[in-house]
Amino acid sequence: MASTDRSIFARIFSPGPTRDNHPASGSTGKAGRNLPQAITTAVVLITAVAVPIFTSLPAFVGVIAFVCLIGIWELAGAFARMGITLTVTPLYVGAIGMVTCAWWLGSEGMLFALYITVFVCAAWRLLDRRQEARMSDVVSSTFAAVYVPFLASFVVLMLAAWHNPWVFVVFELMVIANDTGGWAAGVMFGKHPMAPALSPKKSWEGFAGSAITAMAVGSVGLWLLGAAWWWGLIAGIAIAFVGTMGDLTESLIKREAGLKDMSQILPGHGGVLDRVDALLMSAPVAYFVFAWALPGISWESSH
């Protein structure tokens, strides 16, 4: 029993290279997804998000922190395939710290937690006995700290600023519209690849579908929240652009690591980062647009 515990402990705190998951068993259709499996997983994920956000915002902040931990673990496995070792222990602690500071202390506390995380990651690796790839490990760990918990903390800032779950719901629906609209338009009309070296299925027609659906959902959602409808156009096009960059960033990581998905945790979807990459990149943009657009908040109170 003890050896099993040590094995699990080692897999969490010293993740090895993620197994090659290029063979996509059961994928269906032009989009390369197993749709029934993906839909089932999506329903479970929606339930896992909806219950805490409408019952206890602090509990939902805990969900965000847990997602960050999984995301760091997935990144560690992907980077290990490239010969890079992330300092996962400081990153785990730093992720919890950033999310907690964002909820209790606001943006200043969140930034200070990021600084402490980067400092400890650098010290952790520099004091390690291993001599090889120190600089690559430090830079990659810094990237992981910013890419996952720091960006995710903007969602927490959003919750702390308004204490209104529907603000997050509108943001999430815009990200879903961006993803779904881009996927549908790409499947039906995609002919001109946007970045064939990174993501062959992503097309300019798909990007147009992403922008249109995100703007439509944003206009209605922000209007229902009390903002002028045209703020939804600004938020929608911004989320479509930044979210697409998030998709391409993750595609770059997966291509460099030789992976199809970041992990196989979510059947039909791959890993957690495969689902939240656009959300992570879009969260800061959405937070600032919402702060300008929505009534009942000032910059002082948002901190």
PDB file of C-alpha atoms in Angstrom:
ATOM      1  CA  MET A   1       0.000   0.000   0.000  1.00  0.00           C
ATOM      2  CA  ALA A   2       2.824   2.364   0.844  1.00  0.00           C
ATOM      3  CA  SER A   3       4.539   1.754  -2.506  1.00  0.00           C
ATOM      4  CA  THR A   4       1.303   2.551  -4.285  1.00  0.00           C
ATOM      5  CA  ASP A   5       1.020   5.798  -2.352  1.00  0.00           C
ATOM      6  CA  ARG A   6       4.617   6.687  -3.216  1.00  0.00           C
ATOM      7  CA  SER A   7       3.936   5.915  -6.851  1.00  0.00           C
ATOM      8  CA  ILE A   8       0.918   8.216  -6.934  1.00  0.00           C
ATOM      9  CA  PHE A   9       2.869  10.888  -5.049  1.00  0.00           C
ATOM     10  CA  ALA A  10       5.707  10.659  -7.564  1.00  0.00           C
ATOM     11  CA  ARG A  11       3.348  10.882 -10.540  1.00  0.00           C
ATOM     12  CA  ILE A  12       1.813  14.059  -9.110  1.00  0.00           C
ATOM     13  CA  PHE A  13       4.955  15.863  -8.008  1.00  0.00           C
ATOM     14  CA  SER A  14       7.410  14.449 -10.568  1.00  0.00           C
ATOM     15  CA  PRO A  15       5.316  13.889 -13.712  1.00  0.00           C
ATOM     16  CA  GLY A  16       7.017  11.846 -16.374  1.00  0.00           C
ATOM     17  CA  PRO A  17       6.595  12.456 -20.097  1.00  0.00           C
ATOM     18  CA  THR A  18       2.983  12.263 -21.239  1.00  0.00           C
ATOM     19  CA  ARG A  19       2.355   9.112 -23.264  1.00  0.00           C
ATOM     20  CA  ASP A  20       2.075   9.567 -27.019  1.00  0.00           C
ATOM     21  CA  ASN A  21      -1.666   9.954 -27.688  1.00  0.00           C
ATOM     22  CA  HIS A  22      -1.595  10.603 -31.441  1.00  0.00           C
ATOM     23  CA  PRO A  23      -3.812   7.611 -32.305  1.00  0.00           C
ATOM     24  CA  ALA A  24      -7.276   9.112 -31.931  1.00  0.00           C
ATOM     25  CA  SER A  25      -9.447   6.061 -31.443  1.00  0.00           C
ATOM     26  CA  GLY A  26     -13.130   6.516 -32.082  1.00  0.00           C
ATOM     27  CA  SER A  27     -12.870   9.973 -33.632  1.00  0.00           C
ATOM     28  CA  THR A  28     -15.737  10.834 -35.913  1.00  0.00           C
ATOM     29  CA  GLY A  29     -16.318  13.463 -38.536  1.00  0.00           C
ATOM     30  CA  LYS A  30     -14.173  16.129 -40.109  1.00  0.00           C
ATOM     31  CA  ALA A  31     -13.467  17.786 -36.772  1.00  0.00           C
ATOM     32  CA  GLY A  32     -11.734  14.659 -35.453  1.00  0.00           C
ATOM     33  CA  ARG A  33     -13.867  14.264 -32.327  1.00  0.00           C
ATOM     34  CA  ASN A  34     -15.894  11.428 -30.926  1.00  0.00           C
ATOM     35  CA  LEU A  35     -19.059  13.513 -30.701  1.00  0.00           C
ATOM     36  CA  PRO A  36     -21.190  11.300 -28.397  1.00  0.00           C
ATOM     37  CA  GLN A  37     -18.278  10.958 -25.986  1.00  0.00           C
ATOM     38  CA  ALA A  38     -17.479  14.654 -26.201  1.00  0.00           C
ATOM     39  CA  ILE A  39     -21.095  15.666 -25.565  1.00  0.00           C
ATOM     40  CA  THR A  40     -21.337  13.381 -22.526  1.00  0.00           C
ATOM     41  CA  THR A  41     -18.161  14.835 -21.070  1.00  0.00           C
ATOM     42  CA  ALA A  42     -19.393  18.359 -21.792  1.00  0.00           C
ATOM     43  CA  VAL A  43     -22.600  17.723 -19.844  1.00  0.00           C
ATOM     44  CA  VAL A  44     -20.596  16.479 -16.861  1.00  0.00           C
ATOM     45  CA  LEU A  45     -18.300  19.515 -17.027  1.00  0.00           C
ATOM     46  CA  ILE A  46     -21.214  21.950 -17.240  1.00  0.00           C
ATOM     47  CA  THR A  47     -22.750  20.341 -14.158  1.00  0.00           C
ATOM     48  CA  ALA A  48     -19.437  20.480 -12.288  1.00  0.00           C
ATOM     49  CA  VAL A  49     -19.227  24.207 -13.026  1.00  0.00           C
ATOM     50  CA  ALA A  50     -22.887  25.158 -12.578  1.00  0.00           C
ATOM     51  CA  VAL A  51     -23.425  23.613  -9.146  1.00  0.00           C
ATOM     52  CA  PRO A  52     -20.663  25.460  -7.253  1.00  0.00           C
ATOM     53  CA  ILE A  53     -20.964  28.761  -9.093  1.00  0.00           C
ATOM     54  CA  PHE A  54     -24.667  29.066  -8.273  1.00  0.00           C
ATOM     55  CA  THR A  55     -24.369  27.773  -4.719  1.00  0.00           C
ATOM     56  CA  SER A  56     -21.034  29.059  -3.365  1.00  0.00           C
ATOM     57  CA  LEU A  57     -18.610  31.354  -5.172  1.00  0.00           C
ATOM     58  CA  PRO A  58     -15.735  30.461  -2.788  1.00  0.00           C
ATOM     59  CA  ALA A  59     -16.312  26.804  -3.682  1.00  0.00           C
ATOM     60  CA  PHE A  60     -16.092  27.712  -7.357  1.00  0.00           C
ATOM     61  CA  VAL A  61     -12.814  29.515  -6.670  1.00  0.00           C
ATOM     62  CA  GLY A  62     -11.631  26.195  -5.247  1.00  0.00           C
ATOM     63  CA  VAL A  63     -12.677  24.504  -8.498  1.00  0.00           C
ATOM     64  CA  ILE A  64     -10.580  27.031 -10.432  1.00  0.00           C
ATOM     65  CA  ALA A  65      -7.577  26.300  -8.225  1.00  0.00           C
ATOM     66  CA  PHE A  66      -8.034  22.551  -8.798  1.00  0.00           C
ATOM     67  CA  VAL A  67      -8.209  23.082 -12.562  1.00  0.00           C
ATOM     68  CA  CYS A  68      -4.974  25.080 -12.355  1.00  0.00           C
ATOM     69  CA  LEU A  69      -3.240  22.199 -10.566  1.00  0.00           C
ATOM     70  CA  ILE A  70      -4.322  19.753 -13.276  1.00  0.00           C
ATOM     71  CA  GLY A  71      -3.236  22.192 -15.983  1.00  0.00           C
ATOM     72  CA  ILE A  72       0.238  22.507 -14.443  1.00  0.00           C
ATOM     73  CA  TRP A  73       0.479  18.726 -14.211  1.00  0.00           C
ATOM     74  CA  GLU A  74      -0.445  18.407 -17.889  1.00  0.00           C
ATOM     75  CA  LEU A  75       2.113  21.037 -18.891  1.00  0.00           C
ATOM     76  CA  ALA A  76       4.768  19.252 -16.842  1.00  0.00           C
ATOM     77  CA  GLY A  77       4.103  16.010 -18.728  1.00  0.00           C
ATOM     78  CA  ALA A  78       4.211  17.756 -22.103  1.00  0.00           C
ATOM     79  CA  PHE A  79       7.429  19.654 -21.300  1.00  0.00           C
ATOM     80  CA  ALA A  80       9.027  16.456 -19.971  1.00  0.00           C
ATOM     81  CA  ARG A  81       8.696  15.027 -23.473  1.00  0.00           C
ATOM     82  CA  MET A  82      10.910  17.914 -24.631  1.00  0.00           C
ATOM     83  CA  GLY A  83      13.531  17.263 -21.963  1.00  0.00           C
ATOM     84  CA  ILE A  84      12.366  20.160 -19.749  1.00  0.00           C
ATOM     85  CA  THR A  85      11.555  19.722 -16.063  1.00  0.00           C
ATOM     86  CA  LEU A  86       9.017  22.092 -14.549  1.00  0.00           C
ATOM     87  CA  THR A  87       9.339  22.918 -10.857  1.00  0.00           C
ATOM     88  CA  VAL A  88       5.895  21.555 -10.156  1.00  0.00           C
ATOM     89  CA  THR A  89       5.887  21.827  -6.351  1.00  0.00           C
ATOM     90  CA  PRO A  90       6.410  25.623  -6.294  1.00  0.00           C
ATOM     91  CA  LEU A  91       4.004  25.916  -9.206  1.00  0.00           C
ATOM     92  CA  TYR A  92       1.289  24.009  -7.332  1.00  0.00           C
ATOM     93  CA  VAL A  93       1.726  26.166  -4.238  1.00  0.00           C
ATOM     94  CA  GLY A  94       1.958  29.323  -6.333  1.00  0.00           C
ATOM     95  CA  ALA A  95      -1.227  28.457  -8.226  1.00  0.00           C
ATOM     96  CA  ILE A  96      -3.183  28.152  -4.984  1.00  0.00           C
ATOM     97  CA  GLY A  97      -1.581  31.370  -3.770  1.00  0.00           C
ATOM     98  CA  MET A  98      -2.450  33.360  -6.903  1.00  0.00           C
ATOM     99  CA  VAL A  99      -6.060  32.208  -6.933  1.00  0.00           C
ATOM    100  CA  THR A 100      -6.451  32.857  -3.204  1.00  0.00           C
ATOM    101  CA  CYS A 101      -4.847  36.312  -3.407  1.00  0.00           C
ATOM    102  CA  ALA A 102      -7.008  37.237  -6.390  1.00  0.00           C
ATOM    103  CA  TRP A 103     -10.132  36.420  -4.351  1.00  0.00           C
ATOM    104  CA  TRP A 104      -9.096  38.047  -1.060  1.00  0.00           C
ATOM    105  CA  LEU A 105      -6.594  40.753  -2.010  1.00  0.00           C
ATOM    106  CA  GLY A 106      -7.354  41.644  -5.629  1.00  0.00           C
ATOM    107  CA  SER A 107      -4.991  42.251  -8.494  1.00  0.00           C
ATOM    108  CA  GLU A 108      -2.083  43.589  -6.404  1.00  0.00           C
ATOM    109  CA  GLY A 109      -2.038  40.466  -4.246  1.00  0.00           C
ATOM    110  CA  MET A 110      -2.310  38.273  -7.335  1.00  0.00           C
ATOM    111  CA  LEU A 111       0.683  39.993  -8.955  1.00  0.00           C
ATOM    112  CA  PHE A 112       2.754  39.646  -5.796  1.00  0.00           C
ATOM    113  CA  ALA A 113       1.883  35.943  -5.627  1.00  0.00           C
ATOM    114  CA  LEU A 114       3.078  35.588  -9.238  1.00  0.00           C
ATOM    115  CA  TYR A 115       6.360  37.293  -8.348  1.00  0.00           C
ATOM    116  CA  ILE A 116       6.908  34.999  -5.358  1.00  0.00           C
ATOM    117  CA  THR A 117       6.081  31.948  -7.499  1.00  0.00           C
ATOM    118  CA  VAL A 118       8.587  32.893 -10.215  1.00  0.00           C
ATOM    119  CA  PHE A 119      11.248  33.677  -7.592  1.00  0.00           C
ATOM    120  CA  VAL A 120      10.792  30.358  -5.813  1.00  0.00           C
ATOM    121  CA  CYS A 121      10.713  28.420  -9.104  1.00  0.00           C
ATOM    122  CA  ALA A 122      14.049  29.966 -10.096  1.00  0.00           C
ATOM    123  CA  ALA A 123      15.619  29.346  -6.685  1.00  0.00           C
ATOM    124  CA  TRP A 124      14.245  25.796  -6.571  1.00  0.00           C
ATOM    125  CA  ARG A 125      15.846  24.906  -9.892  1.00  0.00           C
ATOM    126  CA  LEU A 126      19.118  26.774  -9.340  1.00  0.00           C
ATOM    127  CA  LEU A 127      19.664  24.943  -6.048  1.00  0.00           C
ATOM    128  CA  ASP A 128      18.951  21.590  -7.681  1.00  0.00           C
ATOM    129  CA  ARG A 129      21.942  19.293  -8.030  1.00  0.00           C
ATOM    130  CA  ARG A 130      21.230  18.665 -11.703  1.00  0.00           C
ATOM    131  CA  GLN A 131      23.315  20.929 -13.918  1.00  0.00           C
ATOM    132  CA  GLU A 132      21.680  20.413 -17.309  1.00  0.00           C
ATOM    133  CA  ALA A 133      18.922  22.632 -18.786  1.00  0.00           C
ATOM    134  CA  ARG A 134      18.649  24.917 -15.770  1.00  0.00           C
ATOM    135  CA  MET A 135      17.809  28.016 -17.804  1.00  0.00           C
ATOM    136  CA  SER A 136      15.242  26.191 -19.946  1.00  0.00           C
ATOM    137  CA  ASP A 137      13.603  24.785 -16.831  1.00  0.00           C
ATOM    138  CA  VAL A 138      13.375  28.206 -15.152  1.00  0.00           C
ATOM    139  CA  VAL A 139      11.981  29.937 -18.247  1.00  0.00           C
ATOM    140  CA  SER A 140       9.478  27.140 -18.868  1.00  0.00           C
ATOM    141  CA  SER A 141       8.358  27.162 -15.230  1.00  0.00           C
ATOM    142  CA  THR A 142       7.839  30.920 -15.447  1.00  0.00           C
ATOM    143  CA  PHE A 143       5.760  30.417 -18.585  1.00  0.00           C
ATOM    144  CA  ALA A 144       3.674  27.778 -16.790  1.00  0.00           C
ATOM    145  CA  ALA A 145       3.071  30.125 -13.839  1.00  0.00           C
ATOM    146  CA  VAL A 146       1.784  32.860 -16.146  1.00  0.00           C
ATOM    147  CA  TYR A 147      -0.060  30.676 -18.639  1.00  0.00           C
ATOM    148  CA  VAL A 148      -2.161  28.686 -16.176  1.00  0.00           C
ATOM    149  CA  PRO A 149      -2.734  30.148 -12.672  1.00  0.00           C
ATOM    150  CA  PHE A 150      -2.043  33.818 -13.428  1.00  0.00           C
ATOM    151  CA  LEU A 151      -4.432  33.965 -16.392  1.00  0.00           C
ATOM    152  CA  ALA A 152      -7.005  31.849 -14.533  1.00  0.00           C
ATOM    153  CA  SER A 153      -6.857  34.296 -11.623  1.00  0.00           C
ATOM    154  CA  PHE A 154      -8.529  36.920 -13.814  1.00  0.00           C
ATOM    155  CA  VAL A 155     -11.655  34.765 -13.658  1.00  0.00           C
ATOM    156  CA  VAL A 156     -11.382  34.960  -9.872  1.00  0.00           C
ATOM    157  CA  LEU A 157     -10.997  38.750 -10.098  1.00  0.00           C
ATOM    158  CA  MET A 158     -14.185  38.755 -12.159  1.00  0.00           C
ATOM    159  CA  LEU A 159     -16.053  36.839  -9.469  1.00  0.00           C
ATOM    160  CA  ALA A 160     -14.632  38.997  -6.667  1.00  0.00           C
ATOM    161  CA  ALA A 161     -15.511  42.226  -8.461  1.00  0.00           C
ATOM    162  CA  TRP A 162     -19.186  41.534  -9.151  1.00  0.00           C
ATOM    163  CA  HIS A 163     -20.123  38.584  -6.907  1.00  0.00           C
ATOM    164  CA  ASN A 164     -22.560  37.743  -9.690  1.00  0.00           C
ATOM    165  CA  PRO A 165     -22.317  34.250 -11.206  1.00  0.00           C
ATOM    166  CA  TRP A 166     -24.051  35.449 -14.370  1.00  0.00           C
ATOM    167  CA  VAL A 167     -21.044  37.612 -15.246  1.00  0.00           C
ATOM    168  CA  PHE A 168     -18.935  34.477 -15.445  1.00  0.00           C
ATOM    169  CA  VAL A 169     -21.711  32.631 -17.277  1.00  0.00           C
ATOM    170  CA  VAL A 170     -21.797  35.305 -19.997  1.00  0.00           C
ATOM    171  CA  PHE A 171     -18.009  35.151 -20.305  1.00  0.00           C
ATOM    172  CA  GLU A 172     -18.036  31.351 -20.472  1.00  0.00           C
ATOM    173  CA  LEU A 173     -20.835  31.336 -23.041  1.00  0.00           C
ATOM    174  CA  MET A 174     -18.822  33.723 -25.198  1.00  0.00           C
ATOM    175  CA  VAL A 175     -15.814  31.406 -25.027  1.00  0.00           C
ATOM    176  CA  ILE A 176     -18.019  28.402 -25.817  1.00  0.00           C
ATOM    177  CA  ALA A 177     -19.588  30.323 -28.718  1.00  0.00           C
ATOM    178  CA  ASN A 178     -16.117  31.193 -29.958  1.00  0.00           C
ATOM    179  CA  ASP A 179     -15.052  27.553 -29.856  1.00  0.00           C
ATOM    180  CA  THR A 180     -18.279  26.043 -31.163  1.00  0.00           C
ATOM    181  CA  GLY A 181     -18.854  28.671 -33.841  1.00  0.00           C
ATOM    182  CA  GLY A 182     -15.294  28.299 -35.085  1.00  0.00           C
ATOM    183  CA  TRP A 183     -15.581  24.513 -35.107  1.00  0.00           C
ATOM    184  CA  ALA A 184     -18.907  24.509 -36.983  1.00  0.00           C
ATOM    185  CA  ALA A 185     -17.831  27.116 -39.533  1.00  0.00           C
ATOM    186  CA  GLY A 186     -14.541  25.301 -40.036  1.00  0.00           C
ATOM    187  CA  VAL A 187     -16.279  21.982 -40.633  1.00  0.00           C
ATOM    188  CA  MET A 188     -18.795  23.447 -43.074  1.00  0.00           C
ATOM    189  CA  PHE A 189     -16.819  26.148 -44.858  1.00  0.00           C
ATOM    190  CA  GLY A 190     -13.163  25.814 -43.888  1.00  0.00           C
ATOM    191  CA  LYS A 191     -10.891  26.029 -46.944  1.00  0.00           C
ATOM    192  CA  HIS A 192      -8.140  28.495 -46.054  1.00  0.00           C
ATOM    193  CA  PRO A 193      -5.864  27.307 -43.208  1.00  0.00           C
ATOM    194  CA  MET A 194      -4.962  29.951 -40.662  1.00  0.00           C
ATOM    195  CA  ALA A 195      -1.798  28.316 -39.296  1.00  0.00           C
ATOM    196  CA  PRO A 196      -1.303  24.974 -41.080  1.00  0.00           C
ATOM    197  CA  ALA A 197       2.027  24.302 -39.392  1.00  0.00           C
ATOM    198  CA  LEU A 198       0.387  24.429 -35.948  1.00  0.00           C
ATOM    199  CA  SER A 199      -3.276  23.507 -36.398  1.00  0.00           C
ATOM    200  CA  PRO A 200      -4.237  22.203 -39.854  1.00  0.00           C
ATOM    201  CA  LYS A 201      -7.971  22.199 -39.042  1.00  0.00           C
ATOM    202  CA  LYS A 202      -8.080  25.865 -37.968  1.00  0.00           C
ATOM    203  CA  SER A 203      -9.205  28.049 -40.876  1.00  0.00           C
ATOM    204  CA  TRP A 204      -9.976  31.697 -41.541  1.00  0.00           C
ATOM    205  CA  GLU A 205     -13.579  30.708 -42.200  1.00  0.00           C
ATOM    206  CA  GLY A 206     -13.627  29.122 -38.758  1.00  0.00           C
ATOM    207  CA  PHE A 207     -12.226  32.303 -37.234  1.00  0.00           C
ATOM    208  CA  ALA A 208     -15.033  34.291 -38.885  1.00  0.00           C
ATOM    209  CA  GLY A 209     -17.542  31.879 -37.368  1.00  0.00           C
ATOM    210  CA  SER A 210     -15.868  32.292 -33.973  1.00  0.00           C
ATOM    211  CA  ALA A 211     -16.082  36.084 -34.150  1.00  0.00           C
ATOM    212  CA  ILE A 212     -19.702  36.182 -35.308  1.00  0.00           C
ATOM    213  CA  THR A 213     -20.998  33.761 -32.674  1.00  0.00           C
ATOM    214  CA  ALA A 214     -18.952  35.329 -29.850  1.00  0.00           C
ATOM    215  CA  MET A 215     -20.180  38.826 -30.768  1.00  0.00           C
ATOM    216  CA  ALA A 216     -23.795  37.640 -30.976  1.00  0.00           C
ATOM    217  CA  VAL A 217     -23.669  35.920 -27.588  1.00  0.00           C
ATOM    218  CA  GLY A 218     -21.733  38.822 -26.064  1.00  0.00           C
ATOM    219  CA  SER A 219     -24.179  41.448 -27.285  1.00  0.00           C
ATOM    220  CA  VAL A 220     -27.158  39.628 -25.800  1.00  0.00           C
ATOM    221  CA  GLY A 221     -25.351  38.627 -22.614  1.00  0.00           C
ATOM    222  CA  LEU A 222     -23.922  42.041 -21.771  1.00  0.00           C
ATOM    223  CA  TRP A 223     -27.238  43.708 -22.592  1.00  0.00           C
ATOM    224  CA  LEU A 224     -28.960  41.370 -20.119  1.00  0.00           C
ATOM    225  CA  LEU A 225     -26.322  42.274 -17.525  1.00  0.00           C
ATOM    226  CA  GLY A 226     -27.129  45.967 -17.960  1.00  0.00           C
ATOM    227  CA  ALA A 227     -24.413  47.098 -20.368  1.00  0.00           C
ATOM    228  CA  ALA A 228     -24.856  48.672 -23.792  1.00  0.00           C
ATOM    229  CA  TRP A 229     -25.257  45.905 -26.370  1.00  0.00           C
ATOM    230  CA  TRP A 230     -22.341  47.132 -28.472  1.00  0.00           C
ATOM    231  CA  TRP A 231     -19.922  46.246 -25.696  1.00  0.00           C
ATOM    232  CA  GLY A 232     -20.690  42.670 -26.688  1.00  0.00           C
ATOM    233  CA  LEU A 233     -19.305  43.341 -30.159  1.00  0.00           C
ATOM    234  CA  ILE A 234     -16.038  44.599 -28.664  1.00  0.00           C
ATOM    235  CA  ALA A 235     -15.803  41.742 -26.182  1.00  0.00           C
ATOM    236  CA  GLY A 236     -16.763  39.179 -28.828  1.00  0.00           C
ATOM    237  CA  ILE A 237     -14.168  40.130 -31.416  1.00  0.00           C
ATOM    238  CA  ALA A 238     -11.507  40.468 -28.697  1.00  0.00           C
ATOM    239  CA  ILE A 239     -12.302  37.038 -27.263  1.00  0.00           C
ATOM    240  CA  ALA A 240     -12.365  35.501 -30.751  1.00  0.00           C
ATOM    241  CA  PHE A 241      -8.910  36.892 -31.528  1.00  0.00           C
ATOM    242  CA  VAL A 242      -7.281  36.228 -28.150  1.00  0.00           C
ATOM    243  CA  GLY A 243      -9.002  32.860 -27.770  1.00  0.00           C
ATOM    244  CA  THR A 244      -7.688  31.780 -31.167  1.00  0.00           C
ATOM    245  CA  MET A 245      -4.193  32.793 -30.069  1.00  0.00           C
ATOM    246  CA  GLY A 246      -4.726  30.647 -26.976  1.00  0.00           C
ATOM    247  CA  ASP A 247      -5.669  27.674 -29.148  1.00  0.00           C
ATOM    248  CA  LEU A 248      -2.612  28.180 -31.343  1.00  0.00           C
ATOM    249  CA  THR A 249      -0.328  28.569 -28.328  1.00  0.00           C
ATOM    250  CA  GLU A 250      -1.448  25.242 -26.968  1.00  0.00           C
ATOM    251  CA  SER A 251      -1.182  23.703 -30.446  1.00  0.00           C
ATOM    252  CA  LEU A 252       2.433  24.901 -30.565  1.00  0.00           C
ATOM    253  CA  ILE A 253       3.161  23.202 -27.233  1.00  0.00           C
ATOM    254  CA  LYS A 254       1.516  19.959 -28.347  1.00  0.00           C
ATOM    255  CA  ARG A 255       3.304  19.963 -31.702  1.00  0.00           C
ATOM    256  CA  GLU A 256       6.676  20.545 -30.027  1.00  0.00           C
ATOM    257  CA  ALA A 257       5.912  17.726 -27.577  1.00  0.00           C
ATOM    258  CA  GLY A 258       4.524  15.388 -30.237  1.00  0.00           C
ATOM    259  CA  LEU A 259       1.095  15.122 -28.627  1.00  0.00           C
ATOM    260  CA  LYS A 260      -2.433  15.191 -29.991  1.00  0.00           C
ATOM    261  CA  ASP A 261      -3.959  16.096 -26.617  1.00  0.00           C
ATOM    262  CA  MET A 262      -2.430  17.375 -23.392  1.00  0.00           C
ATOM    263  CA  SER A 263      -3.787  14.299 -21.592  1.00  0.00           C
ATOM    264  CA  GLN A 264      -6.692  11.862 -21.697  1.00  0.00           C
ATOM    265  CA  ILE A 265      -8.432  13.041 -18.516  1.00  0.00           C
ATOM    266  CA  LEU A 266     -11.566  14.240 -20.347  1.00  0.00           C
ATOM    267  CA  PRO A 267     -12.924  11.594 -22.748  1.00  0.00           C
ATOM    268  CA  GLY A 268     -13.689  13.094 -26.132  1.00  0.00           C
ATOM    269  CA  HIS A 269     -11.947  16.344 -25.250  1.00  0.00           C
ATOM    270  CA  GLY A 270      -8.411  15.352 -24.281  1.00  0.00           C
ATOM    271  CA  GLY A 271      -6.950  17.238 -21.361  1.00  0.00           C
ATOM    272  CA  VAL A 272      -8.125  20.083 -19.170  1.00  0.00           C
ATOM    273  CA  LEU A 273      -5.889  22.555 -21.019  1.00  0.00           C
ATOM    274  CA  ASP A 274      -7.440  21.414 -24.302  1.00  0.00           C
ATOM    275  CA  ARG A 275     -10.742  22.776 -22.974  1.00  0.00           C
ATOM    276  CA  VAL A 276      -9.624  25.920 -21.169  1.00  0.00           C
ATOM    277  CA  ASP A 277      -6.841  27.232 -23.416  1.00  0.00           C
ATOM    278  CA  ALA A 278      -9.099  29.845 -25.033  1.00  0.00           C
ATOM    279  CA  LEU A 279     -10.689  30.681 -21.677  1.00  0.00           C
ATOM    280  CA  LEU A 280      -7.296  31.302 -20.068  1.00  0.00           C
ATOM    281  CA  MET A 281      -6.138  33.702 -22.771  1.00  0.00           C
ATOM    282  CA  SER A 282      -9.512  35.455 -22.904  1.00  0.00           C
ATOM    283  CA  ALA A 283      -9.980  35.990 -19.157  1.00  0.00           C
ATOM    284  CA  PRO A 284      -7.853  39.181 -18.826  1.00  0.00           C
ATOM    285  CA  VAL A 285      -9.469  40.752 -21.903  1.00  0.00           C
ATOM    286  CA  ALA A 286     -12.966  39.911 -20.683  1.00  0.00           C
ATOM    287  CA  TYR A 287     -12.216  41.236 -17.191  1.00  0.00           C
ATOM    288  CA  PHE A 288     -11.115  44.642 -18.451  1.00  0.00           C
ATOM    289  CA  VAL A 289     -13.903  44.966 -21.033  1.00  0.00           C
ATOM    290  CA  PHE A 290     -16.496  43.997 -18.432  1.00  0.00           C
ATOM    291  CA  ALA A 291     -15.008  46.484 -15.957  1.00  0.00           C
ATOM    292  CA  TRP A 292     -15.581  49.270 -18.475  1.00  0.00           C
ATOM    293  CA  ALA A 293     -18.958  48.017 -19.689  1.00  0.00           C
ATOM    294  CA  LEU A 294     -20.857  46.821 -16.639  1.00  0.00           C
ATOM    295  CA  PRO A 295     -22.466  49.118 -14.070  1.00  0.00           C
ATOM    296  CA  GLY A 296     -21.938  48.898 -10.355  1.00  0.00           C
ATOM    297  CA  ILE A 297     -18.151  48.692 -10.188  1.00  0.00           C
ATOM    298  CA  SER A 298     -15.265  51.114 -10.073  1.00  0.00           C
ATOM    299  CA  TRP A 299     -11.578  50.383 -10.483  1.00  0.00           C
ATOM    300  CA  GLU A 300     -11.079  50.921  -6.770  1.00  0.00           C
ATOM    301  CA  SER A 301     -13.772  48.433  -5.809  1.00  0.00           C
ATOM    302  CA  SER A 302     -12.495  45.926  -8.373  1.00  0.00           C
ATOM    303  CA  HIS A 303      -9.274  45.736  -6.432  1.00  0.00           C
TER     304      HIS A 303
END
